[in-house]
Coordinates of C-alpha atoms in Angstrom, one line a residue:
M1 CA 10.0 13.4 -2.0
S2 CA 10.8 9.9 -0.8
D3 CA 11.6 7.0 -3.1
E4 CA 11.4 4.5 -0.3
I5 CA 10.0 1.1 -1.4
L6 CA 8.1 -1.1 1.0
T7 CA 7.7 -4.9 1.0
I8 CA 4.3 -6.4 1.6
Q9 CA 5.3 -7.1 5.2
E10 CA 6.3 -3.4 5.7
L11 CA 3.1 -2.2 4.0
A12 CA 1.0 -4.4 6.3
E13 CA 2.8 -3.1 9.4
Y14 CA 2.5 0.5 8.1
L15 CA -1.2 0.3 7.4
K16 CA -1.8 -1.9 10.5
L17 CA -3.2 -4.7 8.3
N18 CA -2.9 -8.5 8.4
E19 CA -0.4 -9.6 5.7
K20 CA -3.1 -11.8 4.1
T21 CA -5.4 -8.7 3.8
A22 CA -2.6 -6.7 2.2
Y23 CA -1.9 -9.5 -0.3
R24 CA -5.6 -9.6 -1.2
L25 CA -6.0 -5.9 -1.6
A26 CA -2.9 -5.6 -3.7
G27 CA -4.0 -8.5 -5.9
E28 CA -7.4 -6.9 -6.4
G29 CA -5.7 -3.7 -7.4
K30 CA -7.0 -1.8 -4.4
L31 CA -3.5 -0.8 -3.2
P32 CA -1.0 1.1 -5.4
G33 CA 1.7 -1.6 -5.8
F34 CA 3.8 -3.4 -8.4
K35 CA 5.5 -6.7 -8.6
V36 CA 9.2 -7.3 -8.9
G37 CA 10.1 -10.9 -9.6
G38 CA 6.8 -12.0 -8.2
S39 CA 7.0 -10.1 -5.0
W40 CA 4.9 -7.1 -4.2
R41 CA 6.5 -3.7 -3.7
F42 CA 5.0 -0.3 -2.8
K43 CA 6.3 3.2 -3.0
R44 CA 5.7 5.1 0.2
E45 CA 4.8 8.3 -1.7
D46 CA 2.2 6.4 -3.7
L47 CA 0.7 5.1 -0.5
L48 CA 0.5 8.6 1.0
V49 CA -1.4 9.8 -2.1
W50 CA -3.7 6.8 -1.9
I51 CA -4.4 7.4 1.7
E52 CA -5.3 11.1 1.0
K53 CA -7.7 9.9 -1.8
Q54 CA -9.3 7.4 0.5
K55 CA -9.9 10.2 3.1
E56 CA -11.4 12.4 0.4
N57 CA -13.7 9.7 -0.9
K58 CA -14.9 9.0 2.6
C59 CA -15.8 12.7 3.2
S60 CA -17.7 12.9 -0.1

């Protein structure tokens, strides 16, 4: 299990998104993130679970 925490920039790079899109999705609650001192952070493990759920929803 990884406790690695990503910044919004790292998340955008990881998901191959524009940073503005990542901010928008996070702000809308569509990405599993949290704020620390006003800055978005994302646990890599939460993102992996979220990705799997997105894949399941697409197949349903």
